[in-house]
Short mmCIF file of C-alpha atoms and ligand atoms in Angstrom, two decimals:
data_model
loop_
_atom_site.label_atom_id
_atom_site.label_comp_id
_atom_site.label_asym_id
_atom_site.label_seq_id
_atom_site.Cartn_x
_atom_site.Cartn_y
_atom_site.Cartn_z
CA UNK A 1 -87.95 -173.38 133.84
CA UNK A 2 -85.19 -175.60 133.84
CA UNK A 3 -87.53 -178.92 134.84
CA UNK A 4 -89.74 -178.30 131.57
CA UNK A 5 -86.80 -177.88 129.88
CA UNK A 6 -85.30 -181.30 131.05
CA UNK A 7 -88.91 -182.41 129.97
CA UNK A 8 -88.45 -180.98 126.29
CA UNK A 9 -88.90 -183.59 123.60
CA UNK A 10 -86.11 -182.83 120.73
CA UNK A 11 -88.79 -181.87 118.40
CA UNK A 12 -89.56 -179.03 120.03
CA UNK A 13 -86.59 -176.95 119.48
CA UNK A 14 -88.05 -174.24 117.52
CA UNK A 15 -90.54 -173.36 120.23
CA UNK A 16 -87.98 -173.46 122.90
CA UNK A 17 -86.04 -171.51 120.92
CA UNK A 18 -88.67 -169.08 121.17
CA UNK A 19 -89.61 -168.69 124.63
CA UNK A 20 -85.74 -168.47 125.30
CA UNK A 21 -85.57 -165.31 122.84
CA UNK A 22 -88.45 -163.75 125.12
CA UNK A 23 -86.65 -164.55 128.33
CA UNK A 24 -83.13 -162.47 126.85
CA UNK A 25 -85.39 -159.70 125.51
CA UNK A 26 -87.33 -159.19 128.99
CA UNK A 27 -84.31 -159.24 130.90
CA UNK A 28 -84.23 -155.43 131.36
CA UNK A 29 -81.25 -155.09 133.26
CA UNK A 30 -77.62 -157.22 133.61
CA UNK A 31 -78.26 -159.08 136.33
CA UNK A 32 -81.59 -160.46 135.26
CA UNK A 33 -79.50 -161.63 132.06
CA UNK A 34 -76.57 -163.53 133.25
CA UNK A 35 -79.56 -165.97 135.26
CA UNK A 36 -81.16 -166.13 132.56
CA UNK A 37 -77.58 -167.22 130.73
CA UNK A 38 -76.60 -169.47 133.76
CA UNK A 39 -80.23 -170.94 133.47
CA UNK A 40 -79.74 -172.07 129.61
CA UNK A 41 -76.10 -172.03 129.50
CA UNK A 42 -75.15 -173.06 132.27
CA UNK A 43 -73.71 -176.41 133.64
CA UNK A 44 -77.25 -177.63 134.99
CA UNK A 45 -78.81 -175.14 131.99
CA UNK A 46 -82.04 -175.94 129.80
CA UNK A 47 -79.51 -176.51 126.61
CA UNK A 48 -76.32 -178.40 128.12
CA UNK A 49 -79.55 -180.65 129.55
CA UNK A 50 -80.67 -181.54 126.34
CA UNK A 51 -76.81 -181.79 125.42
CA UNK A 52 -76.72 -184.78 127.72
CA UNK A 53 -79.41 -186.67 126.29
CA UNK A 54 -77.30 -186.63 122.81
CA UNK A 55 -75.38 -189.61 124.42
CA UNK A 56 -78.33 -192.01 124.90
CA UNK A 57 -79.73 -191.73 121.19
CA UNK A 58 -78.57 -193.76 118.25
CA UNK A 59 -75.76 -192.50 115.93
CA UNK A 60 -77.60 -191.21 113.23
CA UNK A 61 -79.82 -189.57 115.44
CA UNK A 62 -77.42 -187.86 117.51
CA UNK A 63 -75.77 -186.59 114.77
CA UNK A 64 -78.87 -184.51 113.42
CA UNK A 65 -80.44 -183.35 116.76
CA UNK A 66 -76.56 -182.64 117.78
CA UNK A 67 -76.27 -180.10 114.83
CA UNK A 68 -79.37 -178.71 115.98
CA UNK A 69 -78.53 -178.19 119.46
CA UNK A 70 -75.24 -176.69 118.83
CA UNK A 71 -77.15 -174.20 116.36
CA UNK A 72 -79.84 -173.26 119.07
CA UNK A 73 -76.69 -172.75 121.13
CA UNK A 74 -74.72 -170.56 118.98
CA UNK A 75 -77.88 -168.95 118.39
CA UNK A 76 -78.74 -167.80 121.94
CA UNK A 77 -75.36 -167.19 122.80
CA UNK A 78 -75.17 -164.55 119.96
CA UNK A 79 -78.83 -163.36 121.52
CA UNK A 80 -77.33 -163.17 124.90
CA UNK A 81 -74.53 -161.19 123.91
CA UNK A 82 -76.24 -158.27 121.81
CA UNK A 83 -78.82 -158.12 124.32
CA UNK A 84 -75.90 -157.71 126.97
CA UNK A 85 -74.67 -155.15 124.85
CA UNK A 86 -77.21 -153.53 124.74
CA UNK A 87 -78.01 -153.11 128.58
CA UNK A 88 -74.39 -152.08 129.51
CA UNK A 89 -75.09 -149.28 127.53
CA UNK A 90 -78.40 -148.20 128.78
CA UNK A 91 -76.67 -148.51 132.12
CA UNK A 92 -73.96 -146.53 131.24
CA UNK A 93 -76.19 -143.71 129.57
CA UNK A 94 -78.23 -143.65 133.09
CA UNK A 95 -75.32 -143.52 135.33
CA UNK A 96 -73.63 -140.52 132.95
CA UNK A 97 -77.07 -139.07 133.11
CA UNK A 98 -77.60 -139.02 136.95
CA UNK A 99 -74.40 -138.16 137.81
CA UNK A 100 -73.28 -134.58 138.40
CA UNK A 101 -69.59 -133.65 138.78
CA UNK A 102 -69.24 -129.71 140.18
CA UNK A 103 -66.53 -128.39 138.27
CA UNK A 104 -66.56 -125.19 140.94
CA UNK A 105 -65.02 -126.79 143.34
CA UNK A 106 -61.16 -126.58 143.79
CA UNK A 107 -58.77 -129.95 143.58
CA UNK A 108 -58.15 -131.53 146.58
CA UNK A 109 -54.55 -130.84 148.30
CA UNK A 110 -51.98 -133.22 148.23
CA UNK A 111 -51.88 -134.78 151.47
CA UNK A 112 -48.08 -134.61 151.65
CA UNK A 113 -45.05 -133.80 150.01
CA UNK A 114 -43.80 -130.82 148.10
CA UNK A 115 -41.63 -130.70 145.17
CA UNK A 116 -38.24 -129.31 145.62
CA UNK A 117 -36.86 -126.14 144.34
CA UNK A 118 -34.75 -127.56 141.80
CA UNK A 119 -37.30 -129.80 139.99
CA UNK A 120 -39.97 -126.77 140.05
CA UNK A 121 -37.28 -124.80 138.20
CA UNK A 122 -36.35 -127.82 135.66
CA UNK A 123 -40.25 -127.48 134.97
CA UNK A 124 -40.35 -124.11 134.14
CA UNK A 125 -37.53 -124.69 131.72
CA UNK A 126 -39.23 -126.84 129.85
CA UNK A 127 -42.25 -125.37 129.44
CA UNK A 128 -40.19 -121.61 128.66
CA UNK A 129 -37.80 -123.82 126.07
CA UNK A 130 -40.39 -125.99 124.96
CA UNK A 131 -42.14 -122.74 123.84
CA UNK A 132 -39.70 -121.99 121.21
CA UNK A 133 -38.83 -125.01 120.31
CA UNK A 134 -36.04 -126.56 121.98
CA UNK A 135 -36.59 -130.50 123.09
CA UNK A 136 -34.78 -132.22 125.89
CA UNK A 137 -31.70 -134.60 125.38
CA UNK A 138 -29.52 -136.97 128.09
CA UNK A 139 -26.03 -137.60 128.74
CA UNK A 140 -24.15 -139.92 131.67
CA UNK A 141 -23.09 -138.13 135.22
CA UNK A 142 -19.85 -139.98 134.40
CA UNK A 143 -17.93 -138.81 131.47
CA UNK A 144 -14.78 -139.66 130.00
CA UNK A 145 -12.43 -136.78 129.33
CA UNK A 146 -12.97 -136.43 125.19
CA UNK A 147 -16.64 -135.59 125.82
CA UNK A 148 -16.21 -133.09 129.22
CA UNK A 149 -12.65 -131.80 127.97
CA UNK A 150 -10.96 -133.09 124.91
CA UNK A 151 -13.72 -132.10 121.96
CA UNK A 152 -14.82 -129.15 123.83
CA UNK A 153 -11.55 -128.06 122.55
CA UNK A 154 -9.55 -128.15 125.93
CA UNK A 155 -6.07 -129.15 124.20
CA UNK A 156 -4.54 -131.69 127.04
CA UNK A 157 -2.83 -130.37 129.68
CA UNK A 158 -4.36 -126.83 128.94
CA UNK A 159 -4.69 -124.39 131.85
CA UNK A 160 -8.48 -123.75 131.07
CA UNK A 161 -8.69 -127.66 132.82
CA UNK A 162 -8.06 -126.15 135.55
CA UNK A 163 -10.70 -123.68 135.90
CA UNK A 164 -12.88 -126.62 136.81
CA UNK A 165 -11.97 -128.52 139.72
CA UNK A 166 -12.89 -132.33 138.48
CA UNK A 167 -13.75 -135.58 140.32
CA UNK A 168 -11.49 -137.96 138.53
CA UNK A 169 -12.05 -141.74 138.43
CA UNK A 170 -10.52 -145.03 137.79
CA UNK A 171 -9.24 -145.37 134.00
CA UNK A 172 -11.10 -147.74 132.02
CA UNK A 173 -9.24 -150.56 131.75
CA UNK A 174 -8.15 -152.03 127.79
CA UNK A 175 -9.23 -148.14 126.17
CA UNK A 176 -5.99 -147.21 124.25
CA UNK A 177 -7.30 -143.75 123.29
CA UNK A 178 -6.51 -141.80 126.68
CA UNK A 179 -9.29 -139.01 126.29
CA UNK A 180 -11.82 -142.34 126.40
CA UNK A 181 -10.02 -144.32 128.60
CA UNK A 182 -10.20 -141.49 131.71
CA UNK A 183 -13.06 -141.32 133.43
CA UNK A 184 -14.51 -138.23 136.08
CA UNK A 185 -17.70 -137.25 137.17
CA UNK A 186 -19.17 -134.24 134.74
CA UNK A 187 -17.96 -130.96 135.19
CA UNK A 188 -20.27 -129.81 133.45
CA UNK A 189 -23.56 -130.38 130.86
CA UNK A 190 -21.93 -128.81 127.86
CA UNK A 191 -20.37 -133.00 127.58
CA UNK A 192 -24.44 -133.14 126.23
CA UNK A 193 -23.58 -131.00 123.41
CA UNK A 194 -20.58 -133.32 121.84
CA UNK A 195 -22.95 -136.66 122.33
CA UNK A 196 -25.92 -135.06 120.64
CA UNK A 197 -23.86 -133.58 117.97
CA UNK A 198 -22.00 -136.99 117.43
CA UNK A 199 -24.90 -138.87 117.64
CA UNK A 200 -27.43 -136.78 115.68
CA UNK A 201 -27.38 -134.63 111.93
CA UNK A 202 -28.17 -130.98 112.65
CA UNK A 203 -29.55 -129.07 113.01
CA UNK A 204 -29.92 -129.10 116.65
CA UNK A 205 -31.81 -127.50 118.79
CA UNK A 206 -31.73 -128.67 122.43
CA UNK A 207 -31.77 -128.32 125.84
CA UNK A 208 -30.64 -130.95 128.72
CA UNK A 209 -30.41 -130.77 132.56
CA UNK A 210 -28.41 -132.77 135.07
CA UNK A 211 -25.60 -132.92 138.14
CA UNK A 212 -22.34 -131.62 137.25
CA UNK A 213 -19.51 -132.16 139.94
CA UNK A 214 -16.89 -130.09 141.00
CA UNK A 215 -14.57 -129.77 144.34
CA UNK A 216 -16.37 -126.76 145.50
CA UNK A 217 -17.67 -125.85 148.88
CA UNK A 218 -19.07 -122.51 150.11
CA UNK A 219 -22.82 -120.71 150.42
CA UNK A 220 -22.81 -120.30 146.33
CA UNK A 221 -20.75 -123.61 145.42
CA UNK A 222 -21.27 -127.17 146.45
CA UNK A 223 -19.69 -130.11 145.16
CA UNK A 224 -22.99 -131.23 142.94
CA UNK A 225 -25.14 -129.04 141.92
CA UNK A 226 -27.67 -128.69 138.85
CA UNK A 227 -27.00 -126.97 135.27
CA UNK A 228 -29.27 -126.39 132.29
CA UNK A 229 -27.58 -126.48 128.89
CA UNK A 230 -28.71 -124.98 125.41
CA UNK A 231 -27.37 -125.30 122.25
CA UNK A 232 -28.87 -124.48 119.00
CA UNK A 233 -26.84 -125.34 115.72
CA UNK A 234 -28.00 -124.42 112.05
CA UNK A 235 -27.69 -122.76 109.48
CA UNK A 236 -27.32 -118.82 109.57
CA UNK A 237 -27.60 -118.98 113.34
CA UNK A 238 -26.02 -115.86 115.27
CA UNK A 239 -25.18 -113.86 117.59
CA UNK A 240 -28.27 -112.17 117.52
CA UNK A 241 -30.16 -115.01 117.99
CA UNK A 242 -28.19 -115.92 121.15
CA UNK A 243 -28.74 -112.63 122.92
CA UNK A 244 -32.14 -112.63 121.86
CA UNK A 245 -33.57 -116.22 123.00
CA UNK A 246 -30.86 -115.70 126.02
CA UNK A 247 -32.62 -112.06 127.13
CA UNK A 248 -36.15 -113.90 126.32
CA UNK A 249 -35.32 -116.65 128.52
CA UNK A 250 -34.47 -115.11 131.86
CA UNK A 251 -37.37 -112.67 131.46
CA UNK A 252 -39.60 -115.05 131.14
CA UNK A 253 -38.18 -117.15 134.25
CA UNK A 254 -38.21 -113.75 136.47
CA UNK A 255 -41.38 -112.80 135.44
CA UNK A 256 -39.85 -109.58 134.28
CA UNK A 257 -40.02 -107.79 130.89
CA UNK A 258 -37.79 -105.12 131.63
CA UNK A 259 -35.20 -107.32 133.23
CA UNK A 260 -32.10 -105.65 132.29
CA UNK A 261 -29.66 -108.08 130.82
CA UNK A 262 -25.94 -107.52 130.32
CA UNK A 263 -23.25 -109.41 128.15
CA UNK A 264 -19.89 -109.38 129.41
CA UNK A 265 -17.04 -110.67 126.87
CA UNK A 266 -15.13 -113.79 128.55
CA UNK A 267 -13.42 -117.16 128.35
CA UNK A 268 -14.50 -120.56 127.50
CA UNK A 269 -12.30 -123.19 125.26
CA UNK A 270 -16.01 -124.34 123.27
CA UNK A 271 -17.31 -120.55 122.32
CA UNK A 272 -16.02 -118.20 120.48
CA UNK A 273 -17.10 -115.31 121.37
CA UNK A 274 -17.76 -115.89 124.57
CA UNK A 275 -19.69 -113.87 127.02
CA UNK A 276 -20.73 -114.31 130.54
CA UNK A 277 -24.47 -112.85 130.97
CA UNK A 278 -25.60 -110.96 133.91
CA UNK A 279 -29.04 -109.84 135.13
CA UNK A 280 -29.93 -106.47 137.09
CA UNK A 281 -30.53 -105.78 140.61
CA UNK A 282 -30.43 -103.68 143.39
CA UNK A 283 -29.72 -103.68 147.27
CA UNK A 284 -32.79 -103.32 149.33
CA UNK A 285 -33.10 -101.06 152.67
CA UNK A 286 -33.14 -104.63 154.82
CA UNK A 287 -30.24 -105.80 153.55
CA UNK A 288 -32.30 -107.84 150.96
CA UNK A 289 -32.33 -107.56 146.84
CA UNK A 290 -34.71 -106.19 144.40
CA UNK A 291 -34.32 -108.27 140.80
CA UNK A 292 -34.60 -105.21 137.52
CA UNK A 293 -33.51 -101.72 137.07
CA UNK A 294 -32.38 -99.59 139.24
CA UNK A 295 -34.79 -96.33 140.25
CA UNK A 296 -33.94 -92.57 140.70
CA UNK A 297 -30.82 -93.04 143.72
CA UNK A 298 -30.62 -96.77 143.38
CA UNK A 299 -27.19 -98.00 142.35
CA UNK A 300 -27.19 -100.94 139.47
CA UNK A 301 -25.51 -104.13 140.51
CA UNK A 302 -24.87 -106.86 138.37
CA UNK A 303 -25.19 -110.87 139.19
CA UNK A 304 -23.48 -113.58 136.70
CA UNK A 305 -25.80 -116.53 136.13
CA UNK A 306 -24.46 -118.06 133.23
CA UNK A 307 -21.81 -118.71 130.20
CA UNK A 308 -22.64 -118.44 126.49
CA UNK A 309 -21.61 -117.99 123.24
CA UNK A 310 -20.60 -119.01 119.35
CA UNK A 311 -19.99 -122.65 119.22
CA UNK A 312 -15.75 -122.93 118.44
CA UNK A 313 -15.51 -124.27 114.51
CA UNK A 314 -13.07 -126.77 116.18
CA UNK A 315 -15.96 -128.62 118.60
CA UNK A 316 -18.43 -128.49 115.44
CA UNK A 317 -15.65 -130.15 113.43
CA UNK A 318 -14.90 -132.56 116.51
CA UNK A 319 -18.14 -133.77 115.82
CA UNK A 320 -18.16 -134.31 112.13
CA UNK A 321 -19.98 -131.12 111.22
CA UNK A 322 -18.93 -128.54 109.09
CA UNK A 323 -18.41 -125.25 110.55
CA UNK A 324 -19.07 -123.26 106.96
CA UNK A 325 -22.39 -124.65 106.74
CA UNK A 326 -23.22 -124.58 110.17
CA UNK A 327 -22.90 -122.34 113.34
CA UNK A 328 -24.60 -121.65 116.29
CA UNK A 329 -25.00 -121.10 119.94
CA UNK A 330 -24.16 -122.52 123.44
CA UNK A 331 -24.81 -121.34 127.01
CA UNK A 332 -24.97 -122.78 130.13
CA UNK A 333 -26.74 -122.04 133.61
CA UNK A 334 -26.10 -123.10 137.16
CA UNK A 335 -29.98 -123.99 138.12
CA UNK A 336 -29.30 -123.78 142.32
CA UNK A 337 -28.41 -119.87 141.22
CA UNK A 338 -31.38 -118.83 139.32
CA UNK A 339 -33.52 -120.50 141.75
CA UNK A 340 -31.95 -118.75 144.63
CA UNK A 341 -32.44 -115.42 143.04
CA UNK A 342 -36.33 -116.43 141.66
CA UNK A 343 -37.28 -117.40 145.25
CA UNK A 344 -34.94 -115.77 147.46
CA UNK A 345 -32.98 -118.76 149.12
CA UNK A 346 -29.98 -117.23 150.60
CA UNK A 347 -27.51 -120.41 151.02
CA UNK A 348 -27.20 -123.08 148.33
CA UNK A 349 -25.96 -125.63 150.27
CA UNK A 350 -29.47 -125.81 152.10
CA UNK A 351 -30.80 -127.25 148.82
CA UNK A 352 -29.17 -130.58 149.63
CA UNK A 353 -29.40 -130.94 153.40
CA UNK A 354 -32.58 -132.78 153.19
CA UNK A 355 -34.61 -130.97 155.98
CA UNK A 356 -38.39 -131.35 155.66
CA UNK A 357 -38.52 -128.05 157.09
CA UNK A 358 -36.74 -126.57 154.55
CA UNK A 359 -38.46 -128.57 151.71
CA UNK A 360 -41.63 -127.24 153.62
CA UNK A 361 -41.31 -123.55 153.40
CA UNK A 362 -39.50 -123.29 149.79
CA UNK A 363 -41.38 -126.26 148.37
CA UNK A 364 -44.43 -125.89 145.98
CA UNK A 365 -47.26 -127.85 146.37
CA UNK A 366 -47.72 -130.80 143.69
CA UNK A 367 -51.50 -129.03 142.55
CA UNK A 368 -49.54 -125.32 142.65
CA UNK A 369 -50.58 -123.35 139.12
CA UNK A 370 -47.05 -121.82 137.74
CA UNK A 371 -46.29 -117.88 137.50
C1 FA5 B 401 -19.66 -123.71 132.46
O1 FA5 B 401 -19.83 -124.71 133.16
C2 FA5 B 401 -19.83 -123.76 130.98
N1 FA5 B 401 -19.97 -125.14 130.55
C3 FA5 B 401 -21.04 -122.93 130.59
C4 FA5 B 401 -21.12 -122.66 129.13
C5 FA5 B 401 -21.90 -123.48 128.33
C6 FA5 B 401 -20.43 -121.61 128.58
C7 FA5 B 401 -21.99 -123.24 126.96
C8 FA5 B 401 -20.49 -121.36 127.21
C9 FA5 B 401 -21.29 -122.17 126.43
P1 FA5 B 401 -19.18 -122.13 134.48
O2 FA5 B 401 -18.02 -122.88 135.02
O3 FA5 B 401 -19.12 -120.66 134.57
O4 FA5 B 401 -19.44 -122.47 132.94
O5 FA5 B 401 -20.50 -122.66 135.20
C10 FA5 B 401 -21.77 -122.22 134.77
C11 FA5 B 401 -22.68 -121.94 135.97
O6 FA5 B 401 -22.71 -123.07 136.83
C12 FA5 B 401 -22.18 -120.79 136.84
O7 FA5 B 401 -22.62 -119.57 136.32
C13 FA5 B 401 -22.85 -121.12 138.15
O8 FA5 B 401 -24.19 -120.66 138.13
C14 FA5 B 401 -22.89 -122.61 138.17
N2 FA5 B 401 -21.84 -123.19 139.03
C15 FA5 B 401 -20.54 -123.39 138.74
N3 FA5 B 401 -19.90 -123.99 139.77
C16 FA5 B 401 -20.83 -124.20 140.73
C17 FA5 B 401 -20.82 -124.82 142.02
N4 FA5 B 401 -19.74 -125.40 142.54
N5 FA5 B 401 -21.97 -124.85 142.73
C18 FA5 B 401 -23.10 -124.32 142.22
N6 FA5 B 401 -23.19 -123.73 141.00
C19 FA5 B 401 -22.07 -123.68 140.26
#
């Protein structure tokens, strides 16, 4: 092939043109094609030969075959490429056709690791939140004190500063407002609230996860620990609204539509009302408990897993909104608890001690459907 084509007089570029046409159409699959490419195009290739000859003919000459060289070029280039094309596809059509993928059988296991407790839960938040309509928003593990304390409408040196014990850190240096000069390590998520508000127009409708610190140690406290945070602002937002997405919201998580659900009136600077919510349970004969209502004999008991209530007209206006036009509600949820109570981990200090064990039996496998 290539020898007749070093052969080729210059006139005959038509029929060469030709019988390189048939050699791309016959190729019938991609392999056959790129020799014949590398066999035309190539560096020792039929074309580039005649390409080489340009240099021993006369200028006028060389510029008229050249133009028709680089033409028969482009030309079989372009051929090359549909007809490329063209097989890929064909190849791709027979390899979708022959193969057979059996959609009975089930997905392979991870072969290790488990995800923890805590991020399982965090999961099923979303996806119960995400449901009606809530999306997620971020705030910093370290705070100052205007967004943890200060325009959650703890007035300085207020007792209700005291009800969480706080990690305090180094001032910033050069801040002459004090609320945003000291720093401390979140005491809590509701800090999430007064950045989105500040940073957003309402209305708002969020949630947000994260650490919060506090100088707590026992089996239901640890220094860091997780807490999911809700707050919905608009217009014409209730009460009403807060017990009902708040009632919604832990049935869903327990799996439980009869859940009972109880709001007790309390304390917190940023609500008013506030309420602490509780869910039903009851005492087991092995010393274990039974999440829902309480049967003939059984006694009710009561477990607190989170705060709530009206967002305070003085933290709206802290953030530049205006509490006539707008209202809404807060709560917020200690995510080690409801975990504990969904799965039945007794201490919540185990969460953190890093013991494959541990992360072996109360870990869910990465493929695991939720319920
Ligand atoms: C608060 O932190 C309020 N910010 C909640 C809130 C938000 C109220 C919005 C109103 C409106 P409290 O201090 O009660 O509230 O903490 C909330 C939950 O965090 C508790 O119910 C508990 O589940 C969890 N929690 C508190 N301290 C610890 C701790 N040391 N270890 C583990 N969980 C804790």
């Amino acid at each position: 092939m290539k020898d007749s084509a070093k052969n080729a007089s210059m006139t005959d570029i038509a029929s060469l043109k030709q019988e390189l046409a048939h050699q791309i159409e016959s190729a019938r699959d991609t392999k056959t094609l790129e020799d014949v490419r590398v066999h035309v195009l190539g560096k020792s290739g039929q074309i580039t030969a005649l390409m080489k000859t340009l240099g021993q003919m006369d200028p006028e000459e060389r510029k008229t075959k050249g133009q028709e060289l680089n033409a028969l070029k482009d030309e079989i280039a372009a051929l090359i490429s549909s007809q490329e094309s063209a097989l890929k596809k064909q190849e791709m059509d027979a390899k979708l056709a022959n193969e057979t993928i059996d959609i009975t059988l089930s997905p392979r296991p991870a072969a290790t690791g488990k995800i923890h407790p805590i991020s399982r839960t965090m999961e099923e938040l979303v996806s119960i939140f995400g449901a009606m309509g809530f999306s997620v928003a971020e705030g910093p593990d370290i705070e100052d004190d205007w967004h943890n304390f200060t325009a959650l409408n703890f007035p300085p040196g207020h007792p209700a500063r005291e009800m969480q014990d706080t990690f305090f850190l180094p001032d910033t240096p050069g801040e002459s407002d004090p609320a945003r000069a000291k720093k401390l390590l979140r005491t809590h998520t509701s800090s999430v609230q007064i950045r989105h508000m500040e940073n957003n127009k309402p209305p708002h409708k969020i949630i947000c996860f994260g650490r919060t610190y506090r100088s707590d140690w026992d089996m239901t406290h640890t220094p860091m620990f997780h807490q999911v945070e809700c707050l919905y602002i608009d217009k014409g937002v209730t009460m009403a609204h807060l017990k009902g997405c708040l009632t919604d919201f832990v049935r869903a998580f327990f799996n439980n539509d009869s859940l009972p659900v109880r709001f007790r009136p309390s304390f917190f600077p940023f609500v008013e009302p506030g309420a602490e919510v509780d869910i039903g349970y009851v005492k087991d004969d092995k010393g274990g408990i039974r999440l829902g209502a309480a049967r003939d004999g059984e006694e009710q008991r009561w477990m607190e897993i989170l705060g709530a209530g009206m967002v305070h007209p003085n933290v709206l206006k802290n953030c530049g909104i205006d509490p006539n036009e707008y209202q809404g509600f807060a709560f917020g949820c200690g995510i080690e608890r409801i975990t504990m109570l969904k799965y039945g981990i007794p201490d919540l200090r185990t969460f953190f001690d890093s013991d494959i064990r541990w992360l072996s039996h109360y870990g869910f496998d990465p493929v695991e459907s939720r319920n």
